[in-house]
Tab-separated table of C-alpha atoms in Angstrom:
chain	number	residue	atom	x	y	z
A	195	MET	CA	86.886	90.048	94.485
A	196	ARG	CA	90.367	89.932	95.947
A	197	LEU	CA	90.743	93.265	97.742
A	198	ALA	CA	94.077	94.481	99.091
A	199	VAL	CA	93.526	96.704	102.142
A	200	LEU	CA	96.293	99.130	103.056
A	201	THR	CA	96.386	101.666	105.865
A	202	ASP	CA	98.751	103.844	107.883
A	203	ILE	CA	101.363	104.252	105.159
A	204	HIS	CA	102.798	107.271	106.981
A	205	GLY	CA	105.104	108.588	104.306
A	206	ASN	CA	107.093	105.354	104.110
A	207	ARG	CA	108.057	104.995	100.459
A	208	GLU	CA	110.032	101.778	100.842
A	209	ALA	CA	107.212	100.013	102.682
A	210	LEU	CA	104.530	101.177	100.249
A	211	ALA	CA	106.547	100.181	97.187
A	212	ALA	CA	107.198	96.720	98.629
A	213	VAL	CA	103.544	96.174	99.536
A	214	LEU	CA	102.281	97.314	96.134
A	215	ALA	CA	104.673	94.871	94.455
A	216	ASP	CA	103.362	92.117	96.747
A	217	VAL	CA	99.756	93.091	95.967
A	218	THR	CA	100.471	92.825	92.239
A	219	ALA	CA	102.216	89.475	92.630
A	220	ARG	CA	99.213	88.063	94.492
A	221	GLY	CA	96.774	89.011	91.750
A	222	CYS	CA	94.536	91.345	93.717
A	223	ASP	CA	91.594	92.851	91.831
A	224	ALA	CA	91.350	96.128	93.741
A	225	ILE	CA	93.000	98.207	96.448
A	226	ALA	CA	91.462	100.213	99.288
A	227	VAL	CA	93.449	102.666	101.419
A	228	LEU	CA	92.160	103.420	104.921
A	229	GLY	CA	93.989	106.668	105.558
A	230	ASP	CA	97.096	108.140	107.156
A	231	ILE	CA	99.021	108.288	103.922
A	232	VAL	CA	101.237	110.944	105.504
A	233	GLY	CA	102.711	111.717	108.923
A	234	TYR	CA	105.802	110.323	110.693
A	235	GLY	CA	107.638	109.282	107.509
A	236	PRO	CA	110.125	111.024	105.187
A	237	ASP	CA	108.372	110.639	101.809
A	238	PRO	CA	104.833	112.021	102.198
A	239	GLY	CA	104.619	113.571	98.736
A	240	TRP	CA	105.780	110.442	96.943
A	241	CYS	CA	103.362	108.214	98.875
A	242	LEU	CA	100.457	110.592	98.303
A	243	ASP	CA	101.122	110.785	94.572
A	244	ARG	CA	101.463	107.004	94.312
A	245	ILE	CA	98.098	106.431	95.986
A	246	ARG	CA	96.494	109.168	93.899
A	247	GLU	CA	97.820	107.498	90.723
A	248	LEU	CA	96.163	104.218	91.698
A	249	ASN	CA	92.741	105.911	91.644
A	250	CYS	CA	91.561	103.473	94.303
A	251	VAL	CA	89.020	103.898	97.089
A	252	THR	CA	90.806	106.038	99.688
A	253	ILE	CA	89.622	107.577	102.947
A	254	LYS	CA	91.060	110.118	105.378
A	255	GLY	CA	93.051	109.381	108.513
A	256	ASN	CA	93.776	111.677	111.439
A	257	HIS	CA	97.265	112.557	110.175
A	258	ASP	CA	95.826	113.410	106.762
A	259	ALA	CA	93.227	115.612	108.463
A	260	ALA	CA	95.920	117.354	110.518
A	261	ILE	CA	97.629	118.719	107.396
A	262	LYS	CA	94.935	121.389	107.204
A	263	GLY	CA	94.055	121.144	110.881
A	264	SER	CA	95.996	121.886	114.044
A	265	GLY	CA	97.223	118.485	115.187
A	266	ALA	CA	96.893	119.879	118.721
A	267	ASP	CA	95.641	116.583	120.162
A	268	MET	CA	98.599	114.593	118.809
A	269	SER	CA	101.732	113.462	120.608
A	270	THR	CA	104.771	115.735	120.442
A	271	ASN	CA	106.553	113.551	117.875
A	272	ALA	CA	103.441	113.238	115.726
A	273	ARG	CA	102.883	116.992	115.818
A	274	LEU	CA	106.505	117.729	114.908
A	275	ALA	CA	106.231	115.311	111.986
A	276	ILE	CA	102.972	116.909	110.814
A	277	ASP	CA	104.537	120.371	110.906
A	278	TRP	CA	107.445	119.066	108.808
A	279	THR	CA	105.079	117.228	106.442
A	280	ARG	CA	102.991	120.342	105.767
A	281	ALA	CA	106.103	122.056	104.460
A	282	GLN	CA	106.833	119.180	102.060
A	283	LEU	CA	103.423	119.061	100.377
A	284	ALA	CA	102.282	121.195	97.456
A	285	PRO	CA	98.929	123.000	97.821
A	286	ASP	CA	97.193	120.565	95.463
A	287	GLN	CA	98.446	117.614	97.509
A	288	ALA	CA	97.141	119.126	100.746
A	289	ASP	CA	93.820	119.867	99.051
A	290	TRP	CA	93.542	116.274	97.836
A	291	LEU	CA	94.056	114.936	101.370
A	292	ASP	CA	91.548	117.400	102.779
A	293	ALA	CA	88.888	116.314	100.273
A	294	LEU	CA	89.087	112.625	101.197
A	295	PRO	CA	85.963	111.195	102.874
A	296	LEU	CA	85.972	109.815	106.412
A	297	THR	CA	84.201	106.613	105.378
A	298	ALA	CA	83.526	104.618	102.238
A	299	GLU	CA	82.003	101.349	101.085
A	300	ILE	CA	83.166	98.843	98.509
A	301	GLU	CA	81.012	95.829	97.585
A	302	GLY	CA	79.212	96.024	100.921
A	303	LEU	CA	82.400	96.308	102.993
A	304	ALA	CA	82.596	99.316	105.323
A	305	LEU	CA	85.843	101.300	105.373
A	306	VAL	CA	86.846	103.690	108.165
A	307	HIS	CA	90.213	104.830	109.478
A	308	ALA	CA	89.461	104.557	113.205
A	309	SER	CA	85.990	103.491	114.406
A	310	ALA	CA	82.600	103.528	112.709
A	311	GLU	CA	81.163	104.577	116.079
A	312	ALA	CA	82.405	108.153	115.538
A	313	PRO	CA	84.739	108.397	112.526
A	314	ALA	CA	85.850	111.981	113.218
A	315	ASP	CA	86.716	111.250	116.867
A	316	TRP	CA	89.577	108.909	115.914
A	317	ILE	CA	88.707	106.232	118.486
A	318	TYR	CA	91.302	103.466	118.828
A	319	VAL	CA	89.839	99.967	118.484
A	320	THR	CA	92.071	98.065	120.889
A	321	SER	CA	89.681	95.884	122.889
A	322	GLU	CA	86.373	94.066	122.780
A	323	PRO	CA	84.489	97.082	124.251
A	324	THR	CA	85.804	99.481	121.595
A	325	ALA	CA	85.228	96.859	118.907
A	326	THR	CA	81.645	96.517	120.136
A	327	GLY	CA	81.031	100.224	119.613
A	328	CYS	CA	82.387	100.026	116.088
A	329	LEU	CA	80.461	96.894	115.139
A	330	ARG	CA	77.171	98.197	116.507
A	331	ALA	CA	77.583	101.418	114.522
A	332	SER	CA	78.339	99.614	111.270
A	333	ARG	CA	75.784	97.382	109.616
A	334	ALA	CA	78.265	95.893	107.146
A	335	ARG	CA	79.138	92.218	107.337
A	336	LEU	CA	82.812	93.216	107.369
A	337	THR	CA	84.174	96.536	108.611
A	338	LEU	CA	87.809	97.369	107.902
A	339	CYS	CA	89.831	99.933	109.836
A	340	GLY	CA	93.357	100.975	110.753
A	341	HIS	CA	94.667	103.642	113.171
A	342	VAL	CA	95.970	101.181	115.780
A	343	HIS	CA	98.984	99.864	113.800
A	344	VAL	CA	98.403	96.354	115.196
A	345	PRO	CA	96.477	93.635	113.274
A	346	GLN	CA	93.315	92.485	115.058
A	347	LEU	CA	90.119	90.612	114.216
A	348	TYR	CA	86.789	90.706	116.067
A	349	SER	CA	83.465	88.983	115.472
A	350	LEU	CA	79.905	89.804	116.540
A	351	ASP	CA	77.702	86.734	116.904
A	352	MET	CA	73.925	86.373	116.678
A	353	ARG	CA	73.587	86.949	120.452
A	354	GLY	CA	75.285	90.323	120.124
A	355	MET	CA	78.491	89.145	121.785
A	356	VAL	CA	81.848	90.430	120.513
A	357	ALA	CA	84.974	88.298	120.699
A	358	GLY	CA	88.552	88.948	119.686
A	359	MET	CA	90.170	86.350	117.444
A	360	THR	CA	93.813	85.297	117.245
A	361	VAL	CA	95.302	86.757	114.072
A	362	LYS	CA	97.266	84.196	112.073
A	363	ILE	CA	99.671	85.934	109.713
A	364	GLY	CA	99.707	84.494	106.211
A	365	GLN	CA	96.785	82.114	106.818
A	366	ALA	CA	93.360	82.606	105.253
A	367	MET	CA	90.853	83.097	108.070
A	368	PRO	CA	87.193	82.283	107.320
A	369	LEU	CA	84.608	85.020	107.839
A	370	LEU	CA	81.523	83.008	108.771
A	371	ARG	CA	78.298	84.483	107.425
A	372	THR	CA	76.550	83.843	110.740
A	373	ARG	CA	78.655	86.645	112.253
A	374	ARG	CA	79.638	90.220	111.477
A	375	TRP	CA	83.315	91.066	111.458
A	376	LEU	CA	85.742	93.876	112.225
A	377	ALA	CA	89.310	93.708	110.938
A	378	VAL	CA	91.973	96.126	112.146
A	379	VAL	CA	94.453	95.805	109.322
A	380	GLY	CA	97.774	96.908	110.861
A	381	ALA	CA	100.177	99.480	109.406
A	382	VAL	CA	102.064	99.518	106.130
A	383	GLY	CA	104.463	102.248	107.188
A	384	GLN	CA	104.859	102.064	110.976
A	385	PRO	CA	103.926	98.690	112.536
A	386	ARG	CA	103.639	98.550	116.328
A	387	ASP	CA	103.315	94.835	117.037
A	388	ARG	CA	107.049	94.152	117.416
A	389	CYS	CA	107.400	93.116	113.790
A	390	PRO	CA	108.939	95.756	111.495
A	391	GLN	CA	107.580	94.197	108.293
A	392	ALA	CA	104.830	96.134	106.514
A	393	ALA	CA	101.317	94.935	107.404
A	394	TRP	CA	98.266	94.767	105.138
A	395	ALA	CA	95.307	92.475	104.497
A	396	LEU	CA	93.810	90.595	101.575
A	397	VAL	CA	90.038	90.133	101.636
A	398	ASP	CA	88.526	87.517	99.332
A	399	THR	CA	84.806	88.279	99.084
A	400	THR	CA	84.125	85.168	96.995
A	401	ARG	CA	85.642	82.794	99.526
A	402	ASP	CA	84.598	84.858	102.577
A	403	GLU	CA	88.165	84.959	103.864
A	404	ILE	CA	90.687	87.466	105.139
A	405	THR	CA	94.445	86.971	105.164
A	406	PHE	CA	96.651	89.242	107.246
A	407	ARG	CA	99.960	89.636	105.436
A	408	ARG	CA	103.449	90.940	106.171
A	409	THR	CA	105.834	92.212	103.525
A	410	PRO	CA	109.534	92.729	104.271
A	411	TYR	CA	111.148	95.976	103.171
A	412	ASP	CA	114.335	97.946	103.844
A	413	CYS	CA	113.279	99.647	107.070
A	414	GLY	CA	116.887	100.668	107.666
A	415	ALA	CA	116.847	102.813	104.532
A	416	THR	CA	113.664	104.544	105.674
A	417	ALA	CA	115.096	105.113	109.153
A	418	LEU	CA	118.137	106.816	107.612
A	419	LYS	CA	115.799	109.116	105.661
A	420	VAL	CA	113.910	109.966	108.853
A	421	ARG	CA	117.172	111.026	110.483
A	422	ALA	CA	118.339	112.949	107.415
A	423	ALA	CA	115.068	114.894	107.404
A	424	GLY	CA	115.626	115.968	111.006
A	425	LEU	CA	112.523	114.167	112.235
A	426	PRO	CA	112.473	112.827	115.816
A	427	GLU	CA	114.897	109.960	116.429
A	428	ALA	CA	112.125	107.922	118.050
A	429	LEU	CA	110.394	107.694	114.674
A	430	ALA	CA	113.479	106.103	113.124
A	431	LEU	CA	113.929	103.656	115.997
A	432	ARG	CA	110.285	102.612	115.865
A	433	LEU	CA	110.667	101.540	112.231
A	434	LEU	CA	113.592	99.295	113.149
A	435	SER	CA	111.903	97.670	116.142
A	436	GLY	CA	108.313	97.581	114.923
A	437	ASP	CA	107.237	98.733	118.360
């Protein structure tokens, strides 16, 4: 199976449309979405409906959960964007987000938005210690997550040691069967690794490989929409810088 893994779309219509076109062009067999369809971006309803139309495996992120929650633990800009997003969504759209599960599995791969260690606590996997907690909580050979907005790859060897790997964009990276793996996919709609191109991953379960991909899109057009919506200026600037 060639599985396209998308996460952290964040209401970015231009990025999602570009990635879905790329996914189709690369002949993927299935799509999985790891949450945060909404939040930050100017087109939450469109992105939600597009994912819902795909009828693919989809889980809940913290921004999705905040639509019917308080968002009290979020940053000021995130909370302002969530308040704006709530007003854009129809009741059935909010209900659909609320009903999404926190975790899922597809062909033995574990899917979670943040960390398998405590899915509802929204732990950021940003280091070998946090990756260790996630890998020890998940028994899958490959666990896929988002939340961080930066592509990362970790492995757990037979001695129980976790090591971070250098992510090579556009190159197939082998997932050795003697190890268990954790891939942090990066963000479709708001990358934070100093590259504004949309990030996603392609997992080939037949070849035991993962390829971290970047797809260019018109981030300037999305930034203009952010400003037109009256959302915080920092959210527009972040799209342009990828930081």
